[in-house]
mmCIF file of C-alpha atoms in Angstrom:
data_model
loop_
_atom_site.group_PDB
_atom_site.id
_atom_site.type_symbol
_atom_site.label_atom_id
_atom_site.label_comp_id
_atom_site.label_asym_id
_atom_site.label_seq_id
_atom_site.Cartn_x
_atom_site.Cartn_y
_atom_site.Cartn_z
ATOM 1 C CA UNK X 1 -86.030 49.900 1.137
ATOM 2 C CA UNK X 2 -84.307 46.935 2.807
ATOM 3 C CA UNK X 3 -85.272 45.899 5.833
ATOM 4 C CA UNK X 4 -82.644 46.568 8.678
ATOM 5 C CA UNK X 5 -83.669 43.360 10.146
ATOM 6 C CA UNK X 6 -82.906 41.261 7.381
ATOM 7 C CA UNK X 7 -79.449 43.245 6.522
ATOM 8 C CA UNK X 8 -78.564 42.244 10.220
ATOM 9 C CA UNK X 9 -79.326 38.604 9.247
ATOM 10 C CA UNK X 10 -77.537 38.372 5.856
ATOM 11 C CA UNK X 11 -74.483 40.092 8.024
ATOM 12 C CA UNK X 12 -74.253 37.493 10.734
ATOM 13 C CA UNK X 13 -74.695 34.715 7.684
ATOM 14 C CA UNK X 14 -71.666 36.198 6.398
ATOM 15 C CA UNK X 15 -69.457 36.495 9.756
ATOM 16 C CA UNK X 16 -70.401 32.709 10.224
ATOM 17 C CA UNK X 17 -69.265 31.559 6.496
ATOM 18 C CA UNK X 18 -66.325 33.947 7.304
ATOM 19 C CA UNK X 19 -65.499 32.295 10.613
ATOM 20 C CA UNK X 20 -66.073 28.575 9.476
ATOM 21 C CA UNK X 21 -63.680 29.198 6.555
ATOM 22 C CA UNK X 22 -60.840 30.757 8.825
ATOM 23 C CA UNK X 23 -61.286 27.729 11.592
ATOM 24 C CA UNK X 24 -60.734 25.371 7.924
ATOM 25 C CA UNK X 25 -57.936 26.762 7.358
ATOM 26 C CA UNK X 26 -56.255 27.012 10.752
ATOM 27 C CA UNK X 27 -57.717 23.533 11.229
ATOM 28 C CA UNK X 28 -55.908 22.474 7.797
ATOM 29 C CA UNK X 29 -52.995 24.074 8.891
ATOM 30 C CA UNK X 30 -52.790 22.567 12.155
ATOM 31 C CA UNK X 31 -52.704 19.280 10.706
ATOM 32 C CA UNK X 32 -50.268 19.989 8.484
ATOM 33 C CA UNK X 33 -48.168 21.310 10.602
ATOM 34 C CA UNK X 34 -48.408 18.228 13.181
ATOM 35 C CA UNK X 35 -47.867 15.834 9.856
ATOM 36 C CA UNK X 36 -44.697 18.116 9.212
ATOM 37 C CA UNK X 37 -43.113 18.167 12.502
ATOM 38 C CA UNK X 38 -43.794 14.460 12.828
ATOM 39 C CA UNK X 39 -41.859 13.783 9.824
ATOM 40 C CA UNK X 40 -39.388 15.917 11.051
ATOM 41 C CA UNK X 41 -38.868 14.137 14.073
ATOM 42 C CA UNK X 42 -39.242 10.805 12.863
ATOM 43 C CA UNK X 43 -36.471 11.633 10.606
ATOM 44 C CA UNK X 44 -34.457 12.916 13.282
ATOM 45 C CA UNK X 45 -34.867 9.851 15.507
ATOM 46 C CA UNK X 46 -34.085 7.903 12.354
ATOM 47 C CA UNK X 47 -30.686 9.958 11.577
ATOM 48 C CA UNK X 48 -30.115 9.585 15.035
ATOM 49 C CA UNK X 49 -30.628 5.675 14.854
ATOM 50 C CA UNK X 50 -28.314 5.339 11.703
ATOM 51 C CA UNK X 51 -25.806 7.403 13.189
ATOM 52 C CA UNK X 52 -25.622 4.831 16.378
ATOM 53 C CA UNK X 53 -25.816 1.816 14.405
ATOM 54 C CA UNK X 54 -22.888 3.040 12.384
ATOM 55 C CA UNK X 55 -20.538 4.329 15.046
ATOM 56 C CA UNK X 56 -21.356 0.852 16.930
ATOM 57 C CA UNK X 57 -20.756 -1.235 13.478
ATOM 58 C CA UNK X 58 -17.483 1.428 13.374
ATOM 59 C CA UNK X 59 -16.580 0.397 16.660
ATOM 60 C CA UNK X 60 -17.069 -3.149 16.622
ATOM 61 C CA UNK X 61 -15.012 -3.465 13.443
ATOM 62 C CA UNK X 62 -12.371 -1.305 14.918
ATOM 63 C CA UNK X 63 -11.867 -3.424 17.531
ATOM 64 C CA UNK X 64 -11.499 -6.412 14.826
ATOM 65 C CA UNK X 65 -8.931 -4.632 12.806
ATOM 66 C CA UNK X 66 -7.005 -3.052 15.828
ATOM 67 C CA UNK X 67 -3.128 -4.500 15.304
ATOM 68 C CA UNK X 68 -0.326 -3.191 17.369
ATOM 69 C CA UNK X 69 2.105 -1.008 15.475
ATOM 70 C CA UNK X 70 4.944 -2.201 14.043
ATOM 71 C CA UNK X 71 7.425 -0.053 15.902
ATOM 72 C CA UNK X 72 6.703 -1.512 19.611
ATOM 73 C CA UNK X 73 5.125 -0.055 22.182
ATOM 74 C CA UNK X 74 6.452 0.161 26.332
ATOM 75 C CA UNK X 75 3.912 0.240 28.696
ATOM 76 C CA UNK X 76 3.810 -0.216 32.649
ATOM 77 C CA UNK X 77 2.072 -1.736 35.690
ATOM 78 C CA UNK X 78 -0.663 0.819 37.246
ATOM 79 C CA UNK X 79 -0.681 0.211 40.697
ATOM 80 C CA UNK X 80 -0.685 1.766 44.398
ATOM 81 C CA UNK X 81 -1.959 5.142 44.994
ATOM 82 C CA UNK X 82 -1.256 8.460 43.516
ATOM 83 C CA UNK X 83 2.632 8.804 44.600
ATOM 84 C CA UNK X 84 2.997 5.184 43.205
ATOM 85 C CA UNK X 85 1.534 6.041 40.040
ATOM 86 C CA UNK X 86 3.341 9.102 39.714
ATOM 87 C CA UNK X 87 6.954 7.203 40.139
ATOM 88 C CA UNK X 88 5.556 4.089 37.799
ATOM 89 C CA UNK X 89 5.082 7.007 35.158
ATOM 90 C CA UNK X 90 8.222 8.841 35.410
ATOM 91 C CA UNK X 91 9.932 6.141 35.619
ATOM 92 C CA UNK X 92 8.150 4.506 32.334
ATOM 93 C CA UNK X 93 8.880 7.983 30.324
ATOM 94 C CA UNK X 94 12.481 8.088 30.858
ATOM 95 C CA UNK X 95 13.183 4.291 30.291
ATOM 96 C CA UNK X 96 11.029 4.315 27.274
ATOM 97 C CA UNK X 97 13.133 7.259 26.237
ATOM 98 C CA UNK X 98 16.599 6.080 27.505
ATOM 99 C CA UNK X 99 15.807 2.696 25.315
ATOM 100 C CA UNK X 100 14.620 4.570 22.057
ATOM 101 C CA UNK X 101 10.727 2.877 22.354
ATOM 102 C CA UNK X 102 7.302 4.519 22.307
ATOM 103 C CA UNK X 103 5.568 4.354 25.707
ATOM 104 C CA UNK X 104 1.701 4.381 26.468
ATOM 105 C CA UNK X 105 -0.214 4.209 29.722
ATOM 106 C CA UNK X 106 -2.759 1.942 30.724
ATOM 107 C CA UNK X 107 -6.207 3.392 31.091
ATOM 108 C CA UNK X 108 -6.463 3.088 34.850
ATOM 109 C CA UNK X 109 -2.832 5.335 34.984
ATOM 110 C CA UNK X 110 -4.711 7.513 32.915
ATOM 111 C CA UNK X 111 -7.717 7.877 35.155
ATOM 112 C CA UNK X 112 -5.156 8.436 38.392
ATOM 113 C CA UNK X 113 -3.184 11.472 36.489
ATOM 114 C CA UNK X 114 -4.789 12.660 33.712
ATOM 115 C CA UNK X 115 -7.539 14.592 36.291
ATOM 116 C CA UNK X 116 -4.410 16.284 37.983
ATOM 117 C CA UNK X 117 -1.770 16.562 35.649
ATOM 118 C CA UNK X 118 -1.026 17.622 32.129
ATOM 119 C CA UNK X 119 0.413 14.335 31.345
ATOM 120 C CA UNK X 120 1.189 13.459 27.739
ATOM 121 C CA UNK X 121 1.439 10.417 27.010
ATOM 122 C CA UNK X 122 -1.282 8.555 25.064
ATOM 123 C CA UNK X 123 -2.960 6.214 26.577
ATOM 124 C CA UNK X 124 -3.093 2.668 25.341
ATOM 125 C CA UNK X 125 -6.441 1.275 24.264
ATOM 126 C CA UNK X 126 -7.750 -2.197 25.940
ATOM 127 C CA UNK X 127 -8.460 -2.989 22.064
ATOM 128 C CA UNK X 128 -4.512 -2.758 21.481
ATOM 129 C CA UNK X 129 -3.419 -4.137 24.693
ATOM 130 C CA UNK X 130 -4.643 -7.520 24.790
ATOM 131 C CA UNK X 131 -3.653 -8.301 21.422
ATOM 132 C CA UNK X 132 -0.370 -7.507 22.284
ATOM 133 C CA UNK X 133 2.558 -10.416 23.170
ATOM 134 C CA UNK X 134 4.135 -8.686 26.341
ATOM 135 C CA UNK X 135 7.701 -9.011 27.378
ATOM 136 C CA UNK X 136 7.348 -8.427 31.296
ATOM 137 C CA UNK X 137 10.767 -6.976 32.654
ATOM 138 C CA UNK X 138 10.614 -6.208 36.584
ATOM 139 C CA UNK X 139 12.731 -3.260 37.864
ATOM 140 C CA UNK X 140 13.686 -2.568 41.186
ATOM 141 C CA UNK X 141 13.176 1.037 42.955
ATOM 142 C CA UNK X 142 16.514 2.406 41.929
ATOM 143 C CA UNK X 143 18.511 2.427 38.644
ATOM 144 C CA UNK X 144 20.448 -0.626 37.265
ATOM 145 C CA UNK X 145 23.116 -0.174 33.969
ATOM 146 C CA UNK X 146 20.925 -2.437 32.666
ATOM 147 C CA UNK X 147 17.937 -0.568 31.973
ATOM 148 C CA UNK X 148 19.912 1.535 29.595
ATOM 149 C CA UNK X 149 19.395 -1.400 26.939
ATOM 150 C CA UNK X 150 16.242 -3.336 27.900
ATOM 151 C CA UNK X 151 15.809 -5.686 24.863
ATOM 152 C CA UNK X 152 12.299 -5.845 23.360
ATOM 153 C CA UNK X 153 10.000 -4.091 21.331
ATOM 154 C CA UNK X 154 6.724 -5.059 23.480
ATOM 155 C CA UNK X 155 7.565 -4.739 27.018
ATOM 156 C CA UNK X 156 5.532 -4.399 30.042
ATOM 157 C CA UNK X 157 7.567 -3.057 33.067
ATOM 158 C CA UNK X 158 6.725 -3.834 36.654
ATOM 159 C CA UNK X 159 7.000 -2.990 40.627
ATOM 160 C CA UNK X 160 7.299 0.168 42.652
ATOM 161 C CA UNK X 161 9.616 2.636 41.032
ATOM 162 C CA UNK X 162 9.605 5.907 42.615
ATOM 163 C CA UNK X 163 13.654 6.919 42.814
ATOM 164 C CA UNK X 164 14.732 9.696 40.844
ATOM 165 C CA UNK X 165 17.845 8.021 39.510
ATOM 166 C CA UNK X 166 15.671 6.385 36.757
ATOM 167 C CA UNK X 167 14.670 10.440 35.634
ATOM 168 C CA UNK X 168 16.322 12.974 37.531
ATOM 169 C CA UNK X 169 18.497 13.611 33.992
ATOM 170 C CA UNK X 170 15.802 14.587 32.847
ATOM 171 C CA UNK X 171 13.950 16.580 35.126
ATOM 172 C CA UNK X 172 12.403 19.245 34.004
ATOM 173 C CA UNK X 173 10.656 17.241 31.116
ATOM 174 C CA UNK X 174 9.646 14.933 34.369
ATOM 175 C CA UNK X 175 8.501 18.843 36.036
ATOM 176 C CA UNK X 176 6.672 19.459 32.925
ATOM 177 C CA UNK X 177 4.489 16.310 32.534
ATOM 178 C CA UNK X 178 3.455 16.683 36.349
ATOM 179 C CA UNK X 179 2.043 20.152 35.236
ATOM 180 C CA UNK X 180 -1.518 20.937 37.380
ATOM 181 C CA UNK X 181 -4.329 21.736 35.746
ATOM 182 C CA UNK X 182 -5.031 25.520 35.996
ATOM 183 C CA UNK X 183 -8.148 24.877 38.372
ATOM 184 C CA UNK X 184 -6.032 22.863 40.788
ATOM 185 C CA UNK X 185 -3.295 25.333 40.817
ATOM 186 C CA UNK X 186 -5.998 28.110 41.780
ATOM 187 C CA UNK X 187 -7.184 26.608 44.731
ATOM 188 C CA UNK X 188 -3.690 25.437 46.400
ATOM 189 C CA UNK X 189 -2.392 28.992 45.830
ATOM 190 C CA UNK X 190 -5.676 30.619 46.779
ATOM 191 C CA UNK X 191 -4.667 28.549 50.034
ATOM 192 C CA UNK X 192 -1.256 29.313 50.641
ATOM 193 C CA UNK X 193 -2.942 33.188 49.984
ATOM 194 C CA UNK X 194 -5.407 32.793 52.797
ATOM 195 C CA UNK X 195 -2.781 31.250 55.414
ATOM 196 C CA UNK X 196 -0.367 33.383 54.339
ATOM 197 C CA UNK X 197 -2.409 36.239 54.977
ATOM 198 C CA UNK X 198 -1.254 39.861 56.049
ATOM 199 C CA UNK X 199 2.241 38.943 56.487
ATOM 200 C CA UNK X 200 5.090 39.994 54.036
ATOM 201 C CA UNK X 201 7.689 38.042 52.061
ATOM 202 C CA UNK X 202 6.119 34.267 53.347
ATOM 203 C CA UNK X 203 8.227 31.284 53.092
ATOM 204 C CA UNK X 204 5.767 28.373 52.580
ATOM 205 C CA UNK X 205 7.231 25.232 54.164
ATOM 206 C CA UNK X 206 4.738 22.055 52.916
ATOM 207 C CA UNK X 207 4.120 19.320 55.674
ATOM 208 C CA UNK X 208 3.029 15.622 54.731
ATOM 209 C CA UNK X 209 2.499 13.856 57.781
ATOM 210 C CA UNK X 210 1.835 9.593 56.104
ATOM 211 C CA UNK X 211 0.027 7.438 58.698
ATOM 212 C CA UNK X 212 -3.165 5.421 57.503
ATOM 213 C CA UNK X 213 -1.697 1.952 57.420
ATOM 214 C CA UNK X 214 1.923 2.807 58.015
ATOM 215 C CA UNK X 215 1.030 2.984 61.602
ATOM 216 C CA UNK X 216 1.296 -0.648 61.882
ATOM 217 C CA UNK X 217 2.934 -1.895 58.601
ATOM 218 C CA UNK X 218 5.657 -0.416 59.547
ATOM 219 C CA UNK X 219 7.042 -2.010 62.361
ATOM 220 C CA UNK X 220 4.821 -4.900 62.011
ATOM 221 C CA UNK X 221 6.234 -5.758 58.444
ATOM 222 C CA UNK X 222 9.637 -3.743 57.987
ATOM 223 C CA UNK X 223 10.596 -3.244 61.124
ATOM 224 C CA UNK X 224 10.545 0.297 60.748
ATOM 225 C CA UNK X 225 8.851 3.550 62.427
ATOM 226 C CA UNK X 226 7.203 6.682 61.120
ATOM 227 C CA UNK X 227 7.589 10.190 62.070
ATOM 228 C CA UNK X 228 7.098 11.287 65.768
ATOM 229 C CA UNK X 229 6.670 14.259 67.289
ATOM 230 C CA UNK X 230 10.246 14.953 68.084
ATOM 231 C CA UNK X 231 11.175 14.680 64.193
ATOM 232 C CA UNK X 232 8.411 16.848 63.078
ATOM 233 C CA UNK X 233 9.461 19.552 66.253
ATOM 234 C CA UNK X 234 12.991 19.207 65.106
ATOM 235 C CA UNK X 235 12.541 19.561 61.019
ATOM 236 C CA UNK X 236 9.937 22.619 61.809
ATOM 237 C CA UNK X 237 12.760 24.174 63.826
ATOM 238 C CA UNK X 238 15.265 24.537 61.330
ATOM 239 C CA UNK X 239 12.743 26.147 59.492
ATOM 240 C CA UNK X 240 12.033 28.479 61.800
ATOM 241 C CA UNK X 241 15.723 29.420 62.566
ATOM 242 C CA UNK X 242 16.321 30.110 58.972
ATOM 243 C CA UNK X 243 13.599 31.600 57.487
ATOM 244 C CA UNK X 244 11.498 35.151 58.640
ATOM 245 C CA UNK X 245 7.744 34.861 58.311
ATOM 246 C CA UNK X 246 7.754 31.033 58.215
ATOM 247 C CA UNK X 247 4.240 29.323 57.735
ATOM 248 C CA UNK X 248 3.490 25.843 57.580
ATOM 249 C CA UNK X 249 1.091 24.041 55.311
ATOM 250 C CA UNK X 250 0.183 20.506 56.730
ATOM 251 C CA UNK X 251 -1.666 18.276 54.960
ATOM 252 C CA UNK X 252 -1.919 14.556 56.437
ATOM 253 C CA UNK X 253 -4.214 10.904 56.421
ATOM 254 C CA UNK X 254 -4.208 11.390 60.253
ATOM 255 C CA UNK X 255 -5.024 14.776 60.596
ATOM 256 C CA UNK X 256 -6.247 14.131 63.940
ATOM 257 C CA UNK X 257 -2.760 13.003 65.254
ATOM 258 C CA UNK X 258 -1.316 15.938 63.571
ATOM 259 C CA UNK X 259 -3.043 18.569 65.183
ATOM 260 C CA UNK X 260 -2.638 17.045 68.332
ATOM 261 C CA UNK X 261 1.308 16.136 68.097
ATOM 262 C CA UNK X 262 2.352 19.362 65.694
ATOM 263 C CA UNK X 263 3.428 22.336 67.947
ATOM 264 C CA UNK X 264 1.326 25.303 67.001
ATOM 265 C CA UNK X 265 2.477 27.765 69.650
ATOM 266 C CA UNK X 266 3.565 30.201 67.564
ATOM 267 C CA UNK X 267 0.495 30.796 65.165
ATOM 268 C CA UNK X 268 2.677 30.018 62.279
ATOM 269 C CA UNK X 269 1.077 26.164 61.130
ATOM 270 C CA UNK X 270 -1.998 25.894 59.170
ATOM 271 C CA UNK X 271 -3.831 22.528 58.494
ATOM 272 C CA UNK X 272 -5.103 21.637 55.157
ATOM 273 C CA UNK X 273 -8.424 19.474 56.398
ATOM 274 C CA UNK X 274 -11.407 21.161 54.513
ATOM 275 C CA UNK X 275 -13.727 18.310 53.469
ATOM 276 C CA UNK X 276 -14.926 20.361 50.542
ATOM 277 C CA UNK X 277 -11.502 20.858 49.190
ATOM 278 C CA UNK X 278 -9.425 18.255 50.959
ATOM 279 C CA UNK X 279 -8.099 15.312 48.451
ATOM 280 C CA UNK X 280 -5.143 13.499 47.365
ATOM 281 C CA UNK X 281 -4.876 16.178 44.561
ATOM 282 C CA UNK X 282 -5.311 19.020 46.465
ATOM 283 C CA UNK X 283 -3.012 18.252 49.168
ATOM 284 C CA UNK X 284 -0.139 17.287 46.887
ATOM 285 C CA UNK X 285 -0.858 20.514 44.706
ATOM 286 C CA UNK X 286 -0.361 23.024 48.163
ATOM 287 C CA UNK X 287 2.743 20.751 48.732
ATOM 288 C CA UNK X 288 4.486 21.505 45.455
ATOM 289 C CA UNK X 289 3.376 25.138 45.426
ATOM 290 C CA UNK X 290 5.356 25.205 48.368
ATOM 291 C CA UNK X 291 8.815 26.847 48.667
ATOM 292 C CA UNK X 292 10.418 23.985 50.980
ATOM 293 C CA UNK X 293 9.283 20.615 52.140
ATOM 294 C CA UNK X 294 8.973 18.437 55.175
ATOM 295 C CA UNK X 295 8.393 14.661 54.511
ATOM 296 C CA UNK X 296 7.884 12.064 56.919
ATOM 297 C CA UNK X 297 7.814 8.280 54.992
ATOM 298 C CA UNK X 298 6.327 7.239 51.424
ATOM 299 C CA UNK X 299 6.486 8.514 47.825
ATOM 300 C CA UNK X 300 3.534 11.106 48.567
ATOM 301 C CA UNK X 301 5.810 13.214 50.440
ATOM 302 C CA UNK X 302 8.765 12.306 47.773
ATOM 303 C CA UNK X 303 6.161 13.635 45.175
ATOM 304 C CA UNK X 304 6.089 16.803 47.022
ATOM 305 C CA UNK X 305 9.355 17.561 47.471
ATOM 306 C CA UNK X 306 10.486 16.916 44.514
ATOM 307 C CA UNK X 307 8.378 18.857 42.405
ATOM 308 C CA UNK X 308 8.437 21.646 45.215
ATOM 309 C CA UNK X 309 12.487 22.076 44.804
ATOM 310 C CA UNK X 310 13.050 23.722 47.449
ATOM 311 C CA UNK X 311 14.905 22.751 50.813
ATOM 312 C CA UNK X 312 13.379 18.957 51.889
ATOM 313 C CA UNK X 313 13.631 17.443 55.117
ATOM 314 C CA UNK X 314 13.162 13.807 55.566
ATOM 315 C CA UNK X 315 13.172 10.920 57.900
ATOM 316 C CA UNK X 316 16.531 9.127 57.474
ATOM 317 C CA UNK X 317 17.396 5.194 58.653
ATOM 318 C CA UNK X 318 13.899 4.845 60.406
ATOM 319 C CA UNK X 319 14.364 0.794 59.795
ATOM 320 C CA UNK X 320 16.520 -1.229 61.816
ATOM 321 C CA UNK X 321 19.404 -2.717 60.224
ATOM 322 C CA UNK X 322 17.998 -6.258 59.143
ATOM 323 C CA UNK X 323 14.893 -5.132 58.304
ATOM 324 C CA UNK X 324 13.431 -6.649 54.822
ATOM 325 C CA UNK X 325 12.715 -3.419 53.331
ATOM 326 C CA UNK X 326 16.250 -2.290 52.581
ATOM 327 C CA UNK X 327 16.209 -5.741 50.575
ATOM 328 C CA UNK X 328 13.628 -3.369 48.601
ATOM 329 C CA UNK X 329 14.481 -0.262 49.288
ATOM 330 C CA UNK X 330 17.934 2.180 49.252
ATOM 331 C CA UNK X 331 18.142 5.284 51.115
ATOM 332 C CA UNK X 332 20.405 7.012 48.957
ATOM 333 C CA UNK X 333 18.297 6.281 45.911
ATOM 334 C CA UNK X 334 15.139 7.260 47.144
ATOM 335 C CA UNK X 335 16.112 10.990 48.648
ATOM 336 C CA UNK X 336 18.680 13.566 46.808
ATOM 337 C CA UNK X 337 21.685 14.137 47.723
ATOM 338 C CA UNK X 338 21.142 17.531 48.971
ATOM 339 C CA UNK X 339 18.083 16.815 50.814
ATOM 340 C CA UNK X 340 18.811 17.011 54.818
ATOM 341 C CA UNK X 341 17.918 13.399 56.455
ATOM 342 C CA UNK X 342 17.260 13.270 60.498
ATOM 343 C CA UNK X 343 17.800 10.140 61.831
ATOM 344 C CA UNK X 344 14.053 8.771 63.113
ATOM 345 C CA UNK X 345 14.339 7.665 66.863
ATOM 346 C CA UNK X 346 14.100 3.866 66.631
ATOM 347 C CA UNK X 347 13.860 3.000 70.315
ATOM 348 C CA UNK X 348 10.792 1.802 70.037
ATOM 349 C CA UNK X 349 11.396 -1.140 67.956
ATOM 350 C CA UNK X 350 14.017 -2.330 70.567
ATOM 351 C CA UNK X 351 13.403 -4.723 73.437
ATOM 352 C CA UNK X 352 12.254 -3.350 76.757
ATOM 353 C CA UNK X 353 14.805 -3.217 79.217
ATOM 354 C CA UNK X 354 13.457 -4.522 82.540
ATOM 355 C CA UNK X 355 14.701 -3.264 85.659
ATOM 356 C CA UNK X 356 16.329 -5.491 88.397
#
C-alpha cells in the first residue's frame, strides 16, 4: 500500500510542473505577442511616415509643375466686408460670363462665402495665382458698355462693385449662388418662428440699421448722413399701414442706438442681438428670409434686400450735392427701380443759422 503522504507529495510535484509549464507558455506568449504588436506598430508608424513623405514630395512637385491653363482664367480683388465681397463676386460671375472667360476666386473670397453660401465657383490656388501674368482692369460700381468686351485672357478686376446692373440679367443664377447653407437657414427661420409667434399670416419686414464707422465717415468724408429716427419711424409706418400682423426683425452694428431710437410701442419689433447666435451671417440670413426690407446705407442692407425680393425701403439723396461720393457712387445704379427711396433729412450737414 502507498502511503497517502507520499501520494499527496508526488500530487503537489505534479501541480507545480503543471503550473511552471502553463506560466512558460503564457510567458512565451506574452512576448510574442508584445514582439508582434511592436512590429505592427512600427510598421504602421512607418506606412504612416511614407505616406507623409510622399504626399509632401507630391505637393512640393505640384507646386513646381503648376502652369495656368491655357484657356485664361478671371479672377477679382477680395476686399471689404461681407456685403463687399458678396457684390465683388456677383459682379466677377456675370462679367466672366458676359465676356466668355472662366472665373475663380481668391482663397480669402472663399473663406468670406464659402461658410455661408453655396457658392460655386472654384477657388484659385496661391500655386496658380502667382505664376500668373495679370491684366488688372478697374471697374466702377455701376455698369459701363465696355465691360461687355473686356480684352484679356488673364485679368484681375478691381474696386467696390456692388450695383445690380453688372447681374441683375441674370438674377436668379446670382439668387442661386447666394444659397445658405441648410444650418444657417434653420436658425434665421427658427427666429422669424419664435418672433413671429402665435400670430397668423406674419409679414416679416427685415431691418438693417449700418452705423459702426459710418457714424462719422459719413459726414466727415462724403458729406453725407445715415438713417435717423424719423426715416426709420417713417419706412416702419408704411409697413404698418399696409400690411396686417406686421413684425419687424432688426438686426444692427449699433444695436444699442437701435433699441433706443426704434419705436417699439406697439409690440410688433423684435431685435436680433443674441451673442450666441448674433453674426454677420446670421443677421443677413433673417434679412433675406424676410418678406420685405428696410435698409438704411451700405451694401449689407443692399444684400438683404435684394435677395429678400420683397418690398425695400431705402435712404435716398442722404449726400449733399457736391459731395465726393457721387464721383463714386450713382443712386440709380445702386437701388432698383421699384424700390421706394425717402429722402434722408440732411439738415444737419448745413451751417447753423445764428439768430440776430
Amino acid at each position: 500500500m502507498v502511503h497517502l503522504s507520499k501520494v499527496c507529495a508526488w500530487r503537489s510535484k505534479r501541480l507545480l510542473v503543471l503550473s511552471l509549464f502553463f506560466c512558460s507558455i503564457i510567458f512565451v506568449a506574452i512576448i510574442f505577442r508584445a514582439q508582434l504588436r511592436y512590429g505592427v506598430a512600427s510598421k504602421y508608424l512607418q506606412f504612416i511616415q511614407n505616406v507623409t513623405m510622399t504626399l509632401q514630395c507630391e505637393t512640393e512637385k505640384d507646386s513646381e509643375s503648376v502652369k495656368p491653363p491655357a484657356k485664361g482664367i478671371w479672377s477679382m480683388n477680395s476686399i471689404g466686408r461681407l456685403g463687399n465681397q458678396m457684390g465683388e463676386y456677383a459682379t466677377l460671375y456675370a462679367l466672366a460670363k458676359l465676356n466668355g472667360r472662366q472665373a475663380s476666386i481668391l482663397p480669402a473670397m472663399a473663406n468670406y462665402l464659402s461658410p455661408i453660401f453655396k457658392i460655386t465657383l472654384p477657388t484659385l490656388r496661391d500655386s496658380v495665382r502667382n505664376r500668373i501674368h495679370w491684366q488688372g482692369y478697374g471697374l466702377h460700381d455701376w455698369m459701363e458698355d465696355q465691360y461687355r468686351s473686356i480684352p484679356g485672357d488673364y485679368v484681375m478686376l478691381s474696386g467696390y462693385p456692388c450695383s445690380w446692373t453688372f447681374y441683375h440679367h441674370i438674377r436668379e443664377e446670382i439668387l442661386r449662388e447666394f444659397t445658405f447653407h441648410d444650418f444657417i437657414k434653420d436658425q434665421a427661420n427658427a427666429f422669424l418662428r419664435r418672433i413671429g409667434g402665435e400670430r397668423k399670416n406674419v409679414t416679416y419686414v427685415g431691418v438693417h440699421v449700418r452705423r459702426g464707422d459710418y457714424i462719422h465717415v459719413m459726414p466727415d468724408v462724403w458729406k453725407g448722413v445715415i438713417a435717423d429716427k424719423k426715416y426709420l419711424d417713417t419706412a416702419m409706418a408704411y409697413f404698418r399701414n399696409k400690411y396686417k400682423n406686421v413684425v419687424f426683425a432688426v438686426t444692427s452694428n449699433g444695436m444699442d442706438w437701435s433699441k433706443q431710437n426704434i419705436n417699439n410701442s406697439k409690440g410688433d419689433v423684435f431685435f436680433s442681438d443674441d451673442p450666441k447666435q448674433s453674426s454677420p451671417a446670421n443677421d443677413i440670413a433673417i434679412l433675406a428670409h424676410c418678406n420685405h426690407t428696410i435698409m438704411t446705407v451700405g451694401t449689407f442692407g443692399y444684400w438683404a434686400g435684394y435677395l429678400a425680393g420683397g418690398e425695400t425701403i431705402y435712404l435716398a439723396n442722404f449726400t449733399l450735392p457736391e459731395s465726393p461720393f457721387l464721383k463714386l457712387f450713382k443712386y440709380e445704379a445702386a437701388f432698383l427701380p421699384q424700390w421706394i427711396g425717402i429722402p434722408a433729412d440732411l439738415s444737419p450737414l448745413l451751417p447753423k443759422q445764428t439768430s440776430n
